[in-house]
Amino acid sequence: MKDQKKERRFMRLKEFWRRLKKSKMAMFGLIILSLLVVVAIFANVIAPYSYSEQHLENKNMKPNAEHIFGCDDLGRDIFTRVIYGSRISLSVGFIAVGIAVVFGGILGAVAAYFGGLCDNIIMRSMDILLAVPQILLAISISAALGTGLVNLMIAVGISSIPQYARIMRASVLTVKDQEYIEATHAAGATHLHTIFRHIIPNCFAPIIVQATLGVAFAILTAAGLSFIGLGLDPEVPEWGAMLAGGRQYIRDFPHITFFPGLAIMITIFALNVLGDGFRDALDPKLRD
């Protein structure tokens, strides 16, 4: 039985990969994202300098053979800081979305499964959070918690929970009355077993798509918080903080903000086209 389940999962994964490969843009986005992850992992090997190393004689130096992205207002190598910034920005994006998926997914599944008063309490709470624009909610949470990497992840993650709760609730409502769910009840399975073993795994496709797109928004939100001083400290090589640090020099030395801005743009583009590819590959209406 276990071998059959493994084989079915392998076949579904194989079919998903076959359909994903049909989208050239999605594969392009996957390649870019994979390269960014590799760069983030091996940042200390790829970066030619220390991200905190200052040489004031190189202050605001424009791109050249020695410093291909130039130097910032403190003489720090921008290429090095962009490389290390990928590690921080991607970490914030993936971990923040992980927080939102776990808590939002559980809340949405519980609300849809039990219904009634439980559903009303959970979803009305989510509606209250959704009434506040997500960026303002993230700003409020970040201001309350203070600056720092962990607090930044928590702020962005909590602000995204309502979206995933609503998506999971809608998905669970479509499957909770299916025959295989009724069979688990007849077999004596507990509510927790039914939710985590049978319902959530069968409702995860839209969550995966939203999470892929959500990472892009989380990176943008984190960059925005750092830009207004509620994210990471200025000396930390995070793309949003680098934009904030270079905005006063944007007219005379645009390279200080151009390269971290370009890094954000490329990352968001890769995640968006990959998310579109995931949506098409997982949509049963588009299967051939």
Coordinates of C-alpha atoms in Angstrom, one line a residue:
M1 CA 0.0 0.0 0.0
K2 CA 2.8 2.4 0.9
D3 CA 4.6 1.6 -2.3
Q4 CA 1.5 2.3 -4.3
K5 CA 1.1 5.7 -2.6
K6 CA 4.7 6.6 -3.2
E7 CA 4.3 5.6 -6.9
R8 CA 1.2 7.7 -7.2
R9 CA 3.0 10.7 -5.7
F10 CA 5.9 10.2 -8.0
M11 CA 3.7 10.1 -11.0
R12 CA 1.9 13.3 -9.9
L13 CA 5.2 15.0 -9.4
K14 CA 6.4 13.8 -12.8
E15 CA 3.3 15.0 -14.5
F16 CA 3.6 18.4 -12.7
W17 CA 7.2 18.7 -13.9
R18 CA 6.3 17.8 -17.5
R19 CA 3.6 20.5 -17.6
L20 CA 5.8 23.1 -15.9
K21 CA 8.5 22.5 -18.5
K22 CA 6.1 23.6 -21.2
S23 CA 6.2 27.1 -20.0
K24 CA 9.5 28.7 -21.1
M25 CA 8.9 31.8 -19.0
A26 CA 8.4 29.6 -15.9
M27 CA 11.6 27.7 -16.6
F28 CA 13.4 31.0 -17.1
G29 CA 12.1 32.2 -13.8
L30 CA 13.1 28.9 -12.1
I31 CA 16.7 29.2 -13.5
I32 CA 17.0 32.8 -12.3
L33 CA 15.7 31.9 -8.8
S34 CA 18.0 28.9 -8.6
L35 CA 20.9 31.1 -9.5
L36 CA 19.9 33.6 -6.8
V37 CA 19.6 30.8 -4.2
V38 CA 23.1 29.5 -5.2
V39 CA 24.5 33.0 -4.9
A40 CA 22.9 33.4 -1.5
I41 CA 24.2 30.1 -0.2
F42 CA 27.8 30.8 -1.4
A43 CA 27.8 34.5 -0.9
N44 CA 31.0 34.4 1.2
V45 CA 32.7 32.5 -1.6
I46 CA 31.5 34.7 -4.5
A47 CA 31.8 38.1 -2.9
P48 CA 35.2 39.6 -3.5
Y49 CA 35.2 41.8 -0.3
S50 CA 33.6 42.0 3.1
Y51 CA 30.2 43.6 3.0
S52 CA 31.2 45.8 6.0
E53 CA 34.6 46.8 4.7
Q54 CA 34.9 50.5 4.3
H55 CA 37.4 52.5 2.2
L56 CA 36.5 56.2 2.3
E57 CA 38.9 56.9 -0.5
N58 CA 36.5 55.0 -2.7
K59 CA 33.5 57.0 -1.5
N60 CA 30.7 57.0 -4.2
M61 CA 33.1 55.5 -6.7
K62 CA 31.4 54.7 -10.0
P63 CA 31.5 51.2 -11.6
N64 CA 35.0 50.2 -12.8
A65 CA 37.1 47.1 -13.3
E66 CA 37.9 46.7 -9.6
H67 CA 34.4 47.4 -8.3
I68 CA 32.0 46.4 -11.1
F69 CA 29.0 47.9 -9.3
G70 CA 30.9 50.8 -7.8
C71 CA 31.1 51.8 -4.2
D72 CA 28.6 53.4 -1.8
D73 CA 28.8 56.6 0.3
L74 CA 31.1 54.8 2.8
G75 CA 33.4 53.2 0.2
R76 CA 31.8 49.7 0.5
D77 CA 31.7 47.5 -2.5
I78 CA 28.1 47.5 -3.8
F79 CA 28.5 44.2 -5.7
T80 CA 29.5 42.5 -2.5
R81 CA 26.6 44.0 -0.6
V82 CA 24.1 43.0 -3.3
I83 CA 25.5 39.4 -3.2
Y84 CA 25.0 39.3 0.6
G85 CA 21.7 41.1 0.3
S86 CA 20.4 38.1 -1.7
R87 CA 20.9 35.9 1.3
I88 CA 19.0 38.2 3.6
S89 CA 16.2 39.2 1.2
L90 CA 15.5 35.6 0.1
S91 CA 15.6 34.4 3.7
V92 CA 13.1 37.0 4.7
G93 CA 10.8 36.2 1.8
F94 CA 10.7 32.4 2.2
I95 CA 10.6 32.3 6.0
A96 CA 7.9 35.0 6.2
V97 CA 5.8 33.2 3.7
G98 CA 6.4 29.9 5.6
I99 CA 5.0 31.6 8.7
A100 CA 2.0 32.8 6.8
V101 CA 1.4 29.4 5.1
V102 CA 1.6 27.4 8.3
F103 CA -0.6 29.6 10.5
G104 CA -2.9 30.8 7.8
G105 CA -3.3 27.3 6.3
I106 CA -4.2 25.7 9.7
L107 CA -6.6 28.5 10.6
G108 CA -8.4 28.3 7.3
A109 CA -8.6 24.5 7.4
V110 CA -10.0 24.4 10.9
A111 CA -12.5 27.1 10.1
A112 CA -13.8 25.3 7.1
Y113 CA -13.7 21.9 8.6
F114 CA -15.7 22.7 11.8
G115 CA -17.8 25.5 10.5
G116 CA -20.4 27.3 12.6
L117 CA -19.1 29.4 15.4
C118 CA -15.5 28.4 14.9
D119 CA -15.6 29.5 11.3
N120 CA -17.2 32.8 12.2
I121 CA -14.7 33.6 14.9
I122 CA -11.7 32.7 12.8
M123 CA -12.8 34.3 9.5
R124 CA -14.2 37.4 11.1
S125 CA -10.8 37.9 12.8
M126 CA -9.1 37.5 9.4
D127 CA -11.6 40.0 7.9
I128 CA -10.6 42.5 10.5
L129 CA -6.9 42.1 9.6
L130 CA -7.8 42.3 5.9
A131 CA -9.6 45.6 6.5
V132 CA -6.1 47.1 7.1
P133 CA -3.9 47.4 4.0
Q134 CA -1.2 44.7 4.3
I135 CA 1.7 47.1 4.1
L136 CA 0.2 49.2 6.9
L137 CA -0.3 46.1 9.0
A138 CA 3.3 45.1 8.5
I139 CA 4.4 48.6 9.4
S140 CA 2.4 48.5 12.6
I141 CA 3.7 45.1 13.6
S142 CA 7.3 46.0 12.8
A143 CA 7.0 49.3 14.7
A144 CA 5.7 47.4 17.7
L145 CA 8.3 44.7 17.6
G146 CA 11.3 46.9 16.7
T147 CA 14.0 46.5 14.0
G148 CA 15.9 43.2 13.4
L149 CA 15.9 40.3 11.0
V150 CA 13.6 38.0 13.1
N151 CA 11.1 40.8 13.8
L152 CA 11.1 41.7 10.1
M153 CA 10.2 38.1 9.2
I154 CA 7.5 38.0 11.9
A155 CA 5.9 41.3 10.8
V156 CA 5.8 40.3 7.1
G157 CA 4.6 36.8 7.9
I158 CA 1.8 37.9 10.2
S159 CA 0.5 40.5 7.8
S160 CA 0.1 37.8 5.1
I161 CA -1.7 35.2 7.2
P162 CA -5.3 36.3 6.3
Q163 CA -4.7 35.7 2.6
Y164 CA -3.6 32.1 3.1
A165 CA -6.4 31.4 5.6
R166 CA -9.1 32.5 3.1
I167 CA -7.5 30.4 0.3
M168 CA -7.2 27.3 2.5
R169 CA -10.8 27.7 3.7
A170 CA -12.2 27.9 0.2
S171 CA -10.2 24.8 -0.8
V172 CA -11.3 22.8 2.2
L173 CA -14.9 23.6 1.7
T174 CA -14.7 21.9 -1.7
V175 CA -13.3 18.7 -0.4
K176 CA -14.5 18.1 3.2
D177 CA -17.7 16.5 2.0
Q178 CA -16.0 14.2 -0.5
E179 CA -16.5 10.4 -0.1
Y180 CA -12.9 9.7 0.9
I181 CA -13.3 12.1 3.8
E182 CA -16.4 10.4 4.9
A183 CA -14.6 7.1 4.7
T184 CA -11.9 8.3 7.1
H185 CA -14.7 9.3 9.6
A186 CA -16.3 5.9 9.2
A187 CA -12.9 4.3 9.9
G188 CA -12.7 6.2 13.2
A189 CA -10.1 8.7 12.3
T190 CA -9.8 11.7 14.6
H191 CA -10.5 15.3 13.5
L192 CA -6.8 16.2 13.6
H193 CA -5.8 13.1 11.6
T194 CA -8.4 13.9 9.0
I195 CA -7.4 17.6 8.7
F196 CA -3.6 17.1 8.5
R197 CA -3.4 13.7 6.8
H198 CA -6.2 13.9 4.2
I199 CA -7.7 17.4 3.8
I200 CA -4.7 19.8 3.9
P201 CA -2.5 17.7 1.5
N202 CA -5.4 17.7 -1.1
C203 CA -5.9 21.5 -0.8
F204 CA -2.3 22.6 -1.1
A205 CA -2.1 23.3 -4.8
P206 CA -3.6 26.9 -4.6
I207 CA -1.5 27.5 -1.5
I208 CA 1.7 26.6 -3.4
V209 CA 0.8 29.1 -6.2
Q210 CA 0.0 31.8 -3.8
A211 CA 3.1 31.2 -1.8
T212 CA 5.3 31.5 -4.9
L213 CA 3.8 34.9 -5.6
G214 CA 3.7 35.7 -1.9
V215 CA 7.5 35.4 -1.6
A216 CA 7.8 38.2 -4.2
F217 CA 5.4 40.4 -2.2
A218 CA 7.2 39.6 1.1
I219 CA 10.5 40.6 -0.4
L220 CA 9.0 43.9 -1.6
T221 CA 7.4 44.5 1.8
A222 CA 10.6 43.8 3.7
A223 CA 12.5 46.1 1.3
G224 CA 9.8 48.8 1.9
L225 CA 10.0 48.4 5.7
S226 CA 13.8 48.7 5.5
F227 CA 13.5 51.7 3.2
I228 CA 11.5 53.6 5.8
G229 CA 13.7 52.5 8.7
L230 CA 11.5 49.8 10.2
G231 CA 13.3 46.8 8.9
L232 CA 17.0 46.1 9.3
D233 CA 19.8 48.4 10.4
P234 CA 21.4 50.5 7.6
E235 CA 24.7 48.6 7.9
V236 CA 23.1 45.3 7.1
P237 CA 23.3 44.5 3.4
E238 CA 19.6 44.2 2.7
W239 CA 18.4 45.5 -0.7
G240 CA 15.7 47.8 0.8
A241 CA 18.1 49.2 3.3
M242 CA 20.7 49.8 0.5
L243 CA 18.0 51.7 -1.5
A244 CA 17.3 53.8 1.6
G245 CA 21.0 54.6 2.2
G246 CA 21.6 55.6 -1.4
R247 CA 18.4 57.7 -2.1
Q248 CA 20.1 61.0 -1.2
Y249 CA 22.8 60.4 -3.8
I250 CA 20.4 59.2 -6.6
R251 CA 21.0 62.3 -8.8
D252 CA 24.7 62.4 -8.7
F253 CA 25.5 58.7 -8.1
P254 CA 22.6 56.6 -9.3
H255 CA 24.6 53.4 -9.3
I256 CA 24.2 53.2 -5.5
T257 CA 20.5 52.6 -5.8
F258 CA 20.4 51.2 -9.3
F259 CA 22.0 47.8 -8.6
P260 CA 20.0 46.8 -5.4
G261 CA 16.9 48.0 -7.2
L262 CA 17.7 45.9 -10.2
A263 CA 18.3 42.9 -7.9
I264 CA 14.8 43.4 -6.4
M265 CA 13.3 43.7 -9.9
I266 CA 14.9 40.5 -11.2
T267 CA 14.0 38.5 -8.2
I268 CA 10.3 39.7 -8.3
F269 CA 10.1 39.0 -12.0
A270 CA 11.5 35.4 -11.5
L271 CA 9.1 34.6 -8.7
N272 CA 6.1 36.1 -10.6
V273 CA 6.7 34.1 -13.8
L274 CA 7.4 31.0 -11.8
G275 CA 4.2 31.4 -9.9
D276 CA 2.2 31.8 -13.1
G277 CA 3.9 28.6 -14.3
F278 CA 2.9 26.8 -11.1
R279 CA -0.7 28.0 -11.5
D280 CA -0.9 26.6 -15.0
A281 CA 0.8 23.3 -14.2
L282 CA -1.5 22.7 -11.2
D283 CA -4.8 23.9 -12.7
P284 CA -6.8 20.7 -13.6
K285 CA -8.8 22.7 -16.2
L286 CA -5.6 23.2 -18.3
R287 CA -4.5 19.5 -18.3
D288 CA -4.0 18.0 -21.7

